[in-house]
mmCIF file of C-alpha atoms and ligand atoms in Angstrom:
data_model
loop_
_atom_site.group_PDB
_atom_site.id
_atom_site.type_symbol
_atom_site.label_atom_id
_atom_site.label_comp_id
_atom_site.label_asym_id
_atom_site.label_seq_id
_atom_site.Cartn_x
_atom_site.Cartn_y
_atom_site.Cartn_z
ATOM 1 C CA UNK A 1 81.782 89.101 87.656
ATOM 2 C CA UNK A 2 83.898 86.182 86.396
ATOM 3 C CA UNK A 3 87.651 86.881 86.022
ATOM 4 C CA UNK A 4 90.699 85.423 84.549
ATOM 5 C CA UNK A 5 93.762 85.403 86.825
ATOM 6 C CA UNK A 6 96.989 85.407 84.653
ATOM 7 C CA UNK A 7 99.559 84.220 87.528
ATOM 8 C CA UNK A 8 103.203 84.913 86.428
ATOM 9 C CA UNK A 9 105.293 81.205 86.206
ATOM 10 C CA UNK A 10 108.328 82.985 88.566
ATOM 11 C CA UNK A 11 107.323 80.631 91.510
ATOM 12 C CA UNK A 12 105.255 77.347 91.257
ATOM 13 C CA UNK A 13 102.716 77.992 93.889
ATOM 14 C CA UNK A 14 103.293 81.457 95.492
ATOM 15 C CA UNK A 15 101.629 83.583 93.119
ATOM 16 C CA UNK A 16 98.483 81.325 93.780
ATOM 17 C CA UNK A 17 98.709 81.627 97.242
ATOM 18 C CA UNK A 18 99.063 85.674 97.002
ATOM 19 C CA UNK A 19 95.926 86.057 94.586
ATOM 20 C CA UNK A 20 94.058 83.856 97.144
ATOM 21 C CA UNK A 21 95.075 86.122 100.231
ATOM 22 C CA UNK A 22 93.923 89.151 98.350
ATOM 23 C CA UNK A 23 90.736 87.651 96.994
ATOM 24 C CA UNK A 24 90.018 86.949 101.038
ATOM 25 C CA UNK A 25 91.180 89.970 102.594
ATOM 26 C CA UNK A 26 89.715 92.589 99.645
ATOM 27 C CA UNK A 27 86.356 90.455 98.960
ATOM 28 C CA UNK A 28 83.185 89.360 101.256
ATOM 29 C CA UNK A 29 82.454 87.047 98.588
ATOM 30 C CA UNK A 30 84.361 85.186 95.960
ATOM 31 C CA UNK A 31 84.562 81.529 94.195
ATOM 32 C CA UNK A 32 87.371 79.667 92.416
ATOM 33 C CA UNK A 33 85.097 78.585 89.177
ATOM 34 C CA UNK A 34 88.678 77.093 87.272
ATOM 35 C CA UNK A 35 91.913 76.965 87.369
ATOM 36 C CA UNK A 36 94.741 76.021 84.461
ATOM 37 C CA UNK A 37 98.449 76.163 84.561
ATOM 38 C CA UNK A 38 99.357 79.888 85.837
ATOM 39 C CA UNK A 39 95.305 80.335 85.271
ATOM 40 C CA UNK A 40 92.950 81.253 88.042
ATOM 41 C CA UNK A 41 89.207 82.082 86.778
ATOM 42 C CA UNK A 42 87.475 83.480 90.071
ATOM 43 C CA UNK A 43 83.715 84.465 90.253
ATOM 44 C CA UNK A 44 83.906 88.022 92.473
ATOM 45 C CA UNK A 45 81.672 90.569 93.654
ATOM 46 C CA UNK A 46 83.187 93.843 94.464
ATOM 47 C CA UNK A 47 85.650 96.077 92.819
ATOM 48 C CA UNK A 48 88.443 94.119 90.773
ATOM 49 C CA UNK A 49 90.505 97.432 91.432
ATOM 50 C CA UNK A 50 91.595 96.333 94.450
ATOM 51 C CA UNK A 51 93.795 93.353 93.052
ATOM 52 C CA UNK A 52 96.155 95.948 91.550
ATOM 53 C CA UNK A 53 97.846 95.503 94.279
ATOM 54 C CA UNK A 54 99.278 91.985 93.438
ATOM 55 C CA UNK A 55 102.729 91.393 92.516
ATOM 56 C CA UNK A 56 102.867 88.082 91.421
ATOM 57 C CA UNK A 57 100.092 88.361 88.458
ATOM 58 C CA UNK A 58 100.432 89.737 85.218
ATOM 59 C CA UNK A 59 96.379 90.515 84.214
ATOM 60 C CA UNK A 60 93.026 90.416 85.159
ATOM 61 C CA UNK A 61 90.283 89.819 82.375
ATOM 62 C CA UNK A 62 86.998 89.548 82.188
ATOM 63 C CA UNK A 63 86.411 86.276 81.623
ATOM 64 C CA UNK A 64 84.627 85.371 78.426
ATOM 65 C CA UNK A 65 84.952 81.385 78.003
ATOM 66 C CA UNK A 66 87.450 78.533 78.053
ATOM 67 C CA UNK A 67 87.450 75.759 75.457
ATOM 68 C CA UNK A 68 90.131 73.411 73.769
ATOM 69 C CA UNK A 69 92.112 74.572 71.273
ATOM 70 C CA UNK A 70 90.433 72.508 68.332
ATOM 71 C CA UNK A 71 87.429 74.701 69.497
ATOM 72 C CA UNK A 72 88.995 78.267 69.116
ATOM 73 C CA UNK A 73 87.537 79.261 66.305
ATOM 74 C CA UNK A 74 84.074 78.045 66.763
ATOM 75 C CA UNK A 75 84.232 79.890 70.277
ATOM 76 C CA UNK A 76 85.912 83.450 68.889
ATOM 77 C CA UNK A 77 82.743 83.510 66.392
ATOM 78 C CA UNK A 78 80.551 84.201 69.237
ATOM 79 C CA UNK A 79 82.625 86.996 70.584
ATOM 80 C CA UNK A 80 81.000 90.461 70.398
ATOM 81 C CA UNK A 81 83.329 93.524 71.354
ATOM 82 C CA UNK A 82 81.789 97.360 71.729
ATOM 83 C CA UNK A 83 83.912 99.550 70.104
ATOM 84 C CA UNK A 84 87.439 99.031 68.808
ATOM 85 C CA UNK A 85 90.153 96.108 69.754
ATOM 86 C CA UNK A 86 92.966 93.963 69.167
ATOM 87 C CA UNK A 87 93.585 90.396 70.088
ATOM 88 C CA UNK A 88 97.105 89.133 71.945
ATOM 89 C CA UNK A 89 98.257 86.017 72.469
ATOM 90 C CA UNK A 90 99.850 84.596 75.204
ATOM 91 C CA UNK A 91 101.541 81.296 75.614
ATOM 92 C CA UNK A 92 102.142 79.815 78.053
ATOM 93 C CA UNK A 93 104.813 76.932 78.170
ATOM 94 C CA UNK A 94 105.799 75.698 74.517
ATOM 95 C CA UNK A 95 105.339 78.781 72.256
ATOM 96 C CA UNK A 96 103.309 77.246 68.711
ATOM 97 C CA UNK A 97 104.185 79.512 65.717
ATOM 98 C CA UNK A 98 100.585 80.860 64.153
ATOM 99 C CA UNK A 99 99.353 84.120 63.138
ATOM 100 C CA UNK A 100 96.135 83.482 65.616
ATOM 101 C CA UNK A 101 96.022 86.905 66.394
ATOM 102 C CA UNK A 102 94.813 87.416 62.961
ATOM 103 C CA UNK A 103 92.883 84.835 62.680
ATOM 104 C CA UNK A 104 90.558 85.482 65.973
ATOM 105 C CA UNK A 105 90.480 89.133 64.946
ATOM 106 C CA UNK A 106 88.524 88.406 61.615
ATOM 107 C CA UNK A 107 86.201 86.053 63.623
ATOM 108 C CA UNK A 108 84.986 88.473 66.223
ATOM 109 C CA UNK A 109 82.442 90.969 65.650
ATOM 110 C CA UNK A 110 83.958 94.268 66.192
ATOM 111 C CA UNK A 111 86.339 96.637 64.531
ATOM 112 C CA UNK A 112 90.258 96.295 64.667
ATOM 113 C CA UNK A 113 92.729 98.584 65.564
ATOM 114 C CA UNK A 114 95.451 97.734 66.104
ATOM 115 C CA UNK A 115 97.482 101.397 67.381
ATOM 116 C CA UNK A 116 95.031 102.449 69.794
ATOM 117 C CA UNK A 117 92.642 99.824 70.876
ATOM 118 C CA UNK A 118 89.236 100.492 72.892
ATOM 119 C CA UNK A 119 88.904 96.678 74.157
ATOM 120 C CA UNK A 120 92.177 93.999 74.399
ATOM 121 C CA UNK A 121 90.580 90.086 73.788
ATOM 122 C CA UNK A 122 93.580 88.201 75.690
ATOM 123 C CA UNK A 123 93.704 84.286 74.556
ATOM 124 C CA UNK A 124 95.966 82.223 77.020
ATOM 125 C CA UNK A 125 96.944 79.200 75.412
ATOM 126 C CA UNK A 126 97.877 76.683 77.549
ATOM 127 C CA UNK A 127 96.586 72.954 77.956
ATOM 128 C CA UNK A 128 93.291 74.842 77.100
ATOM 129 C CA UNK A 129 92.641 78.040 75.806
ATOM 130 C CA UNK A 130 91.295 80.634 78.020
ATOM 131 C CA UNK A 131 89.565 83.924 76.829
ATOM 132 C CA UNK A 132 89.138 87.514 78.340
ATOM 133 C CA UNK A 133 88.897 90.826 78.130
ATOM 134 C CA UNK A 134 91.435 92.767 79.400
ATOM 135 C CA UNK A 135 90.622 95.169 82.693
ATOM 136 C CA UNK A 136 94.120 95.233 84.233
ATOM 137 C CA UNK A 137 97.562 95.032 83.372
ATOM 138 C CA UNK A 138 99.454 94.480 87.033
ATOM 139 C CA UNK A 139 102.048 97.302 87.022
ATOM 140 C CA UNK A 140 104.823 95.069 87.896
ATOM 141 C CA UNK A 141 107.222 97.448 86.710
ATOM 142 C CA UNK A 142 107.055 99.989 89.434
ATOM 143 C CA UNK A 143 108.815 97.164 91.868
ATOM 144 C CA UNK A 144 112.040 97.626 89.815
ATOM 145 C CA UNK A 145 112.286 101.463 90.930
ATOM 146 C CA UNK A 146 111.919 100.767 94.416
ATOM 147 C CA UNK A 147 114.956 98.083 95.014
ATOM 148 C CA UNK A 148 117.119 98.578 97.349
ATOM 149 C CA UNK A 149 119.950 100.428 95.155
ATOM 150 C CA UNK A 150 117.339 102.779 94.518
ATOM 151 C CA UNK A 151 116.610 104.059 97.956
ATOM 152 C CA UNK A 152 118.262 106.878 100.003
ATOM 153 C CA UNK A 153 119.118 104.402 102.935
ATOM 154 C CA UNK A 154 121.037 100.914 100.825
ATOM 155 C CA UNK A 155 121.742 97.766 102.562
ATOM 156 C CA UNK A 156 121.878 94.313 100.374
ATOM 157 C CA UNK A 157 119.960 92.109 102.818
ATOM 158 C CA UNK A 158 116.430 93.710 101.656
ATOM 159 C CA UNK A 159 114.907 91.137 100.211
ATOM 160 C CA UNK A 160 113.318 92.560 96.505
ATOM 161 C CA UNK A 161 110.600 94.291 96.486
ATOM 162 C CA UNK A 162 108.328 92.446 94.326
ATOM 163 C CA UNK A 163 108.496 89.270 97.195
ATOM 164 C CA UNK A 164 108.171 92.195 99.954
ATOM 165 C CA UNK A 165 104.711 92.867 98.244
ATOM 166 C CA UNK A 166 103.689 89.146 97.737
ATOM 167 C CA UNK A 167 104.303 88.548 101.498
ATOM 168 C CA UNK A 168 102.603 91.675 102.718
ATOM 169 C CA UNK A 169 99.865 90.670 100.566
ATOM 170 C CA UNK A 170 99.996 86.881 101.941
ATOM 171 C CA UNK A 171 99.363 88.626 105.755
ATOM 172 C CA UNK A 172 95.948 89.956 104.490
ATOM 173 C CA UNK A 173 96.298 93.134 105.511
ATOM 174 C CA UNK A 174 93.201 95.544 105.274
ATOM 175 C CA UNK A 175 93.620 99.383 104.676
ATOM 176 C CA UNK A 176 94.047 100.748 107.745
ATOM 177 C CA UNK A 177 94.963 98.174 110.310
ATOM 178 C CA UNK A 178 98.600 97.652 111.606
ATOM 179 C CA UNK A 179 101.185 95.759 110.381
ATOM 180 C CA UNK A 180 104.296 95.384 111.880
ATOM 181 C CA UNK A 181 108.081 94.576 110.777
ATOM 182 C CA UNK A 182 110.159 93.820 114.182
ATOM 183 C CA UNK A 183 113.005 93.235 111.746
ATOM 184 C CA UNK A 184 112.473 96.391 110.081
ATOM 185 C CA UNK A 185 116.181 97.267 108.479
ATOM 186 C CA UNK A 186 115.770 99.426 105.316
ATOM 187 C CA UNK A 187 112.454 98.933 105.323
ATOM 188 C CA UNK A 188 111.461 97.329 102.386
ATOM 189 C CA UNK A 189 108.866 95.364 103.891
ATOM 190 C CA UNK A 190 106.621 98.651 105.343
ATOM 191 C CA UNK A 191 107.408 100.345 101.931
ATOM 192 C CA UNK A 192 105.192 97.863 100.249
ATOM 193 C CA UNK A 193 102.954 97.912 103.397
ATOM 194 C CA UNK A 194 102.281 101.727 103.413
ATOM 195 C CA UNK A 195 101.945 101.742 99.748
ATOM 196 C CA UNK A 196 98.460 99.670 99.945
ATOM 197 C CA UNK A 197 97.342 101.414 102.879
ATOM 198 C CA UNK A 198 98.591 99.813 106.075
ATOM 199 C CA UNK A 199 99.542 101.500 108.704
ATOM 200 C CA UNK A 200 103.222 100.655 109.399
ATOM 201 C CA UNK A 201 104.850 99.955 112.870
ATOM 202 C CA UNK A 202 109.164 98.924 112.721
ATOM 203 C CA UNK A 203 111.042 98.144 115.185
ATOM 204 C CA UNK A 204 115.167 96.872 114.512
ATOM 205 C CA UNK A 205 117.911 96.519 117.287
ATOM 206 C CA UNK A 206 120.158 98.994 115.135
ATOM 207 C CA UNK A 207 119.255 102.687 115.626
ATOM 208 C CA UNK A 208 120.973 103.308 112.267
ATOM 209 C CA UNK A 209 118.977 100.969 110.569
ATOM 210 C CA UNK A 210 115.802 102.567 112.089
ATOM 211 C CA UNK A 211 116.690 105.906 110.720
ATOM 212 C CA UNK A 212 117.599 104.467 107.503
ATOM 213 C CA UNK A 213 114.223 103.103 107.345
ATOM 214 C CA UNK A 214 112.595 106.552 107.943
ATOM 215 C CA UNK A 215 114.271 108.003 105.377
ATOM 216 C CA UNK A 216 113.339 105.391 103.043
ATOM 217 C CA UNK A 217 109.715 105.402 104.114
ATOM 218 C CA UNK A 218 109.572 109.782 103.650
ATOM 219 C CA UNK A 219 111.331 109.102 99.920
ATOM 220 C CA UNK A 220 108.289 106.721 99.212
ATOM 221 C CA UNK A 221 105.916 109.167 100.114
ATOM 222 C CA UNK A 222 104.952 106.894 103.256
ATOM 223 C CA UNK A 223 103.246 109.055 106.028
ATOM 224 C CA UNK A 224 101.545 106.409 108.066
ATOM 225 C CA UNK A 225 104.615 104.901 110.135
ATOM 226 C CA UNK A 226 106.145 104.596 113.735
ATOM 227 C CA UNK A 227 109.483 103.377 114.060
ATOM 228 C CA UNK A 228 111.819 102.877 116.971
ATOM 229 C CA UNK A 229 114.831 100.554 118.187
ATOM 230 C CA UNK A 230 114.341 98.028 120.068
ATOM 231 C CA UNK A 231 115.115 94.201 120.515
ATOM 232 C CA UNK A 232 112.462 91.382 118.932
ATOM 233 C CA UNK A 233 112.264 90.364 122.324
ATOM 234 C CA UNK A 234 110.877 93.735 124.187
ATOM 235 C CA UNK A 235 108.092 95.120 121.595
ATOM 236 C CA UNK A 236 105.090 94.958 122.764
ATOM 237 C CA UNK A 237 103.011 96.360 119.305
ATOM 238 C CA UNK A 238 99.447 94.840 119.587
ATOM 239 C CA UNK A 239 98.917 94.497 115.525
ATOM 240 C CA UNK A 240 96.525 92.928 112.903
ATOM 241 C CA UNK A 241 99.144 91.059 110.899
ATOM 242 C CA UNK A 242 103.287 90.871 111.458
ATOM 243 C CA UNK A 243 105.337 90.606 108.082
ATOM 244 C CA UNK A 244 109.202 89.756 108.452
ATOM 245 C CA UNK A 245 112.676 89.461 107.629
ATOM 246 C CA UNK A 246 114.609 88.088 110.363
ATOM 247 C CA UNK A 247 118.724 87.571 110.176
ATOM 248 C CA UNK A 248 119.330 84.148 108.291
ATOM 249 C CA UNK A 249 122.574 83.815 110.465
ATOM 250 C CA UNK A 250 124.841 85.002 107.403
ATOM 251 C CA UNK A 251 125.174 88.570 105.959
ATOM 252 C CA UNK A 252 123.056 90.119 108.132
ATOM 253 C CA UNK A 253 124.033 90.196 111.723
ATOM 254 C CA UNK A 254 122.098 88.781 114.907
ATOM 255 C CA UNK A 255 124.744 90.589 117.252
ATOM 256 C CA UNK A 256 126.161 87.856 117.858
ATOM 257 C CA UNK A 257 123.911 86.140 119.609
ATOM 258 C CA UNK A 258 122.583 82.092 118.850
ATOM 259 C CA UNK A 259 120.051 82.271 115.836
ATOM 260 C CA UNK A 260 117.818 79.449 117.222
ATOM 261 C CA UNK A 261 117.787 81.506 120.638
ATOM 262 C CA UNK A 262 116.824 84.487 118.357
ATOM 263 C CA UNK A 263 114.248 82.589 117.378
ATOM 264 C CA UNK A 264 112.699 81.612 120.061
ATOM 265 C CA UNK A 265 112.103 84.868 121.363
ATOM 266 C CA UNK A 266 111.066 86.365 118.526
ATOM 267 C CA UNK A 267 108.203 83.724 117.980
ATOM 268 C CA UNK A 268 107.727 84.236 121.600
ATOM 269 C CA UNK A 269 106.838 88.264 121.239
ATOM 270 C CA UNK A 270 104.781 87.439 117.882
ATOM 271 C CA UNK A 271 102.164 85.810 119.815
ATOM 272 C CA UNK A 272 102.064 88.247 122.477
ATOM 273 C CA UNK A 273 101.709 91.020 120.547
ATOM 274 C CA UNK A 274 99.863 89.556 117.780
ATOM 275 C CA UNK A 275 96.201 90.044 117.752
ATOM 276 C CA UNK A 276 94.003 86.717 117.679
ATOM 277 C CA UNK A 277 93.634 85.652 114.345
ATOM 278 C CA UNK A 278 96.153 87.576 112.947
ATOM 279 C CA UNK A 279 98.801 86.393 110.261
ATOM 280 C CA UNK A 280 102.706 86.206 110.778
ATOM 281 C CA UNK A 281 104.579 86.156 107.690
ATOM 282 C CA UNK A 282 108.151 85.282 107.951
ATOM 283 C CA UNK A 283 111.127 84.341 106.109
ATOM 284 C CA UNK A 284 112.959 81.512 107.472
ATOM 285 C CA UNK A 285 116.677 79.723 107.196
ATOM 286 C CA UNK A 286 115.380 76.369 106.990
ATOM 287 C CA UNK A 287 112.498 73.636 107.715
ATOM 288 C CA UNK A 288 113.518 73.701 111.365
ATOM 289 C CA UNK A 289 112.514 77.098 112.068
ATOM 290 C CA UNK A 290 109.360 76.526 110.443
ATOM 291 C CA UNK A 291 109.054 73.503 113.326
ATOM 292 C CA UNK A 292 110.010 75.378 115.770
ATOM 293 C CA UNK A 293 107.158 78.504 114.483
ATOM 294 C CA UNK A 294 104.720 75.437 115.233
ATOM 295 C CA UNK A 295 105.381 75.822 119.275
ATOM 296 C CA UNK A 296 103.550 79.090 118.753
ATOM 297 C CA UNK A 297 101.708 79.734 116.373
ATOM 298 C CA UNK A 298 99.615 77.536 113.833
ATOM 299 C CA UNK A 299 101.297 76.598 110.274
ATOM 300 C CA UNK A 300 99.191 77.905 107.228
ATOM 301 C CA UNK A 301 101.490 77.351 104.289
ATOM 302 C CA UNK A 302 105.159 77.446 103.438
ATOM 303 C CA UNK A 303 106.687 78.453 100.176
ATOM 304 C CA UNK A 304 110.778 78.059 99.610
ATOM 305 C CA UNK A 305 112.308 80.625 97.762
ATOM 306 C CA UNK A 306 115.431 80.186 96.145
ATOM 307 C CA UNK A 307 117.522 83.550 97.108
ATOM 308 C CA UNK A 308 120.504 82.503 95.105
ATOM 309 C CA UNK A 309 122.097 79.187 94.345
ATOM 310 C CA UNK A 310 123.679 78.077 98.016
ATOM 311 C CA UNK A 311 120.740 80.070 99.830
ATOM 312 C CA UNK A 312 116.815 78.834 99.900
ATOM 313 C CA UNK A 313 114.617 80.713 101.929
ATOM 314 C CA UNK A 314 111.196 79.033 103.684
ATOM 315 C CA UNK A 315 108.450 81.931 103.720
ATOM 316 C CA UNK A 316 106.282 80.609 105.946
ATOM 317 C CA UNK A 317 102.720 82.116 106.823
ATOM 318 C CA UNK A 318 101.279 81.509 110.032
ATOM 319 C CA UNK A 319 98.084 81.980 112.259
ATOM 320 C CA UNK A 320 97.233 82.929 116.183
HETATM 321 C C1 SAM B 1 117.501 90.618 107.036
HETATM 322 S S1 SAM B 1 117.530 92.163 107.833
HETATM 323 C C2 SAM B 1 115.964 92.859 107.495
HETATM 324 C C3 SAM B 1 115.906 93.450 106.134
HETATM 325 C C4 SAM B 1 114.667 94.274 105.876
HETATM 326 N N1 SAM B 1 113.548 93.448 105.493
HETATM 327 C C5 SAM B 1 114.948 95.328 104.826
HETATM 328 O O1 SAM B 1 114.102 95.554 103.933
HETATM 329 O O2 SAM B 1 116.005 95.966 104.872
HETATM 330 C C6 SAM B 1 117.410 91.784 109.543
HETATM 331 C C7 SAM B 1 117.409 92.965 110.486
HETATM 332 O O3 SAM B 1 117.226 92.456 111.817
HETATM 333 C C8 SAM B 1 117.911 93.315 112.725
HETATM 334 N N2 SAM B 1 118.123 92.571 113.997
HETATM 335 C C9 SAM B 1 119.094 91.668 114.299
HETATM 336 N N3 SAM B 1 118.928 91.183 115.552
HETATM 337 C C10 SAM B 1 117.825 91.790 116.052
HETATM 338 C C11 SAM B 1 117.125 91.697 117.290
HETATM 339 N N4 SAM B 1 117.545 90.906 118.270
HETATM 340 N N5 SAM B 1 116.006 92.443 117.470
HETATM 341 C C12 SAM B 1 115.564 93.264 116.467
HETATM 342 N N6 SAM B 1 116.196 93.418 115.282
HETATM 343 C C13 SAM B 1 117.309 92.680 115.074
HETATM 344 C C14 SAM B 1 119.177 93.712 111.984
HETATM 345 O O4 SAM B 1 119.682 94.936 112.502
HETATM 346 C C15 SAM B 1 118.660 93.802 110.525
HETATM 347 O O5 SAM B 1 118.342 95.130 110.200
#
């Protein structure tokens, strides 16, 4: 089945990268037919269901056909919908005042309605126009309820949970296999874990934080977690994929001790306790660290993230 990826424009490449971690972790079999801006049209086998779980994505369609805009109309002639619809719009970039909603409705064979549609035709107009049917809307709202003011256990350094997703997602984590936060804190990284089916191991040098991340996890409705204190440098979890936080050597504290020593262990224990293969995602201060990751494990792709205006973060995936 051919699908239209609508990627949301909040980061330039990382909501490419996320789709393309799903598509290989969730499918045996899949092919990037085209791409636009914030446009991905993939050829898949299995069930699409399982890319609800991106974060970074706004819809999946069934694709129906690309074309230029000066070929629109032609193109919406041929469309033929089973039961009811309506047709929306999208722009993407500079917004072109038209009522084409109304237009494409007359052309396609079908009946409108416009209250309580059967089908959704979904035109995104950008450099070309790209046409679908609508079989997901990604719930992107459910993130929101799950930031860190809105858990039992509150710390600020949690990074939000939409990015906790995106990097769990970017570890390719199956249902089922073990991934592990070393730098647990309030857990917002194993929330998003457990909530696709992982099954979570956290470890954080702070026993406080490491019962504050239990409570979190049994508010989410989590069930599949071990958790226990410890230092980076002494866990010993053999796991499928590692996703992490680390202390960025400002708010949140490294107990004092050197961050490029901290470092170096940590990476250290990753690739003893990762399995071969297996992914490390990690947030990092700065390009440095993401050298000094290369002493250990191989480099896959880095994406900067700007936290806030003095503060970019490198989130750096790498392999064993
Ligand atoms: C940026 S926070 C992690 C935030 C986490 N992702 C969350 O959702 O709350 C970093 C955490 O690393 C922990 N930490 C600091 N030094 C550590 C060490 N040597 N070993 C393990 N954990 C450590 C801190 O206690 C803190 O909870």
């Amino acid at each position: 089945m051919k699908l239209i990826l609508e990627l949301s424009g909040e980061h330039p490449t990382l909501p490419r990268a996320e789709v393309i971690a799903c598509l290989e972790s969730g499918f045996k079999k899949f092919r990037i037919i085209d791409e636009g801006e914030r446009i991905l049209v993939v050829d898949v086998k299995n069930n699409v269901s399982k890319l609800s779980c991106l974060s970074l994505s706004h819809y999946v369609d069934e694709f129906l056909f690309s074309c230029s805009a000066e070929k629109l109309f032609d193109y919406a002639k041929t469309i033929r919908v089973d039961g009811t619809f309506k047709v929306k719009v999208k722009h993407i970039g500079e917004k072109k005042p038209s009522n084409l909603e109304r237009k494409i409705g007359d052309l396609i064979h079908g009946k409108v309605d416009l209250k309580n549609p059967e089908n959704e035709i979904r035109i995104i107009v950008s450099e070309r126009c790209f046409v679908g049917k609508k079989i997901l809307r990604i719930d992107r709202k459910q993130f929101e309820s799950r930031k860190p003011q809105f858990r039992p256990f509150f710390s600020p350094v949690s990074l939000h949970p939409r990015l906790a997703r995106a990097i769990v997602n970017l570890s390719r984590i199956k249902q089922n296999q073990i991934l592990f936060d070393p730098f647990c804190g309030t857990g917002g990284i194993l929330i998003e874990a457990g909530l696709i089916g992982a099954k979570t191991v956290g470890s954080d040098i702070d026993e406080k934080m490491v019962k504050g991340c239990e409570e979190n996890l049994k508010f989410f409705g989590i069930k599949n977690y071990t958790l226990f204190q410890s230092d980076v440098g002494d866990v010993s979890v053999k796991c499928d994929a590692i996703v992490t936080d680390p202390p960025y050597g400002r708010s949140a504290s490294t107990k004092k001790e050197n961050i490029g020593k901290l470092y170096e262990r940590a990476f250290e224990a990753f690739r003893k306790t990762l399995k071969k293969d297996g992914r490390l995602v990690i947030a990092l201060p700065d390009k440095g660290f993401m050298e000094l990751g290369k002493n250990y494990l191989n480099l896959l792709g880095a994406y900067p993230v700007m936290v806030h205006r003095s503060l970019t973060r490198y989130f750096c995936v790498y392999r064993k």
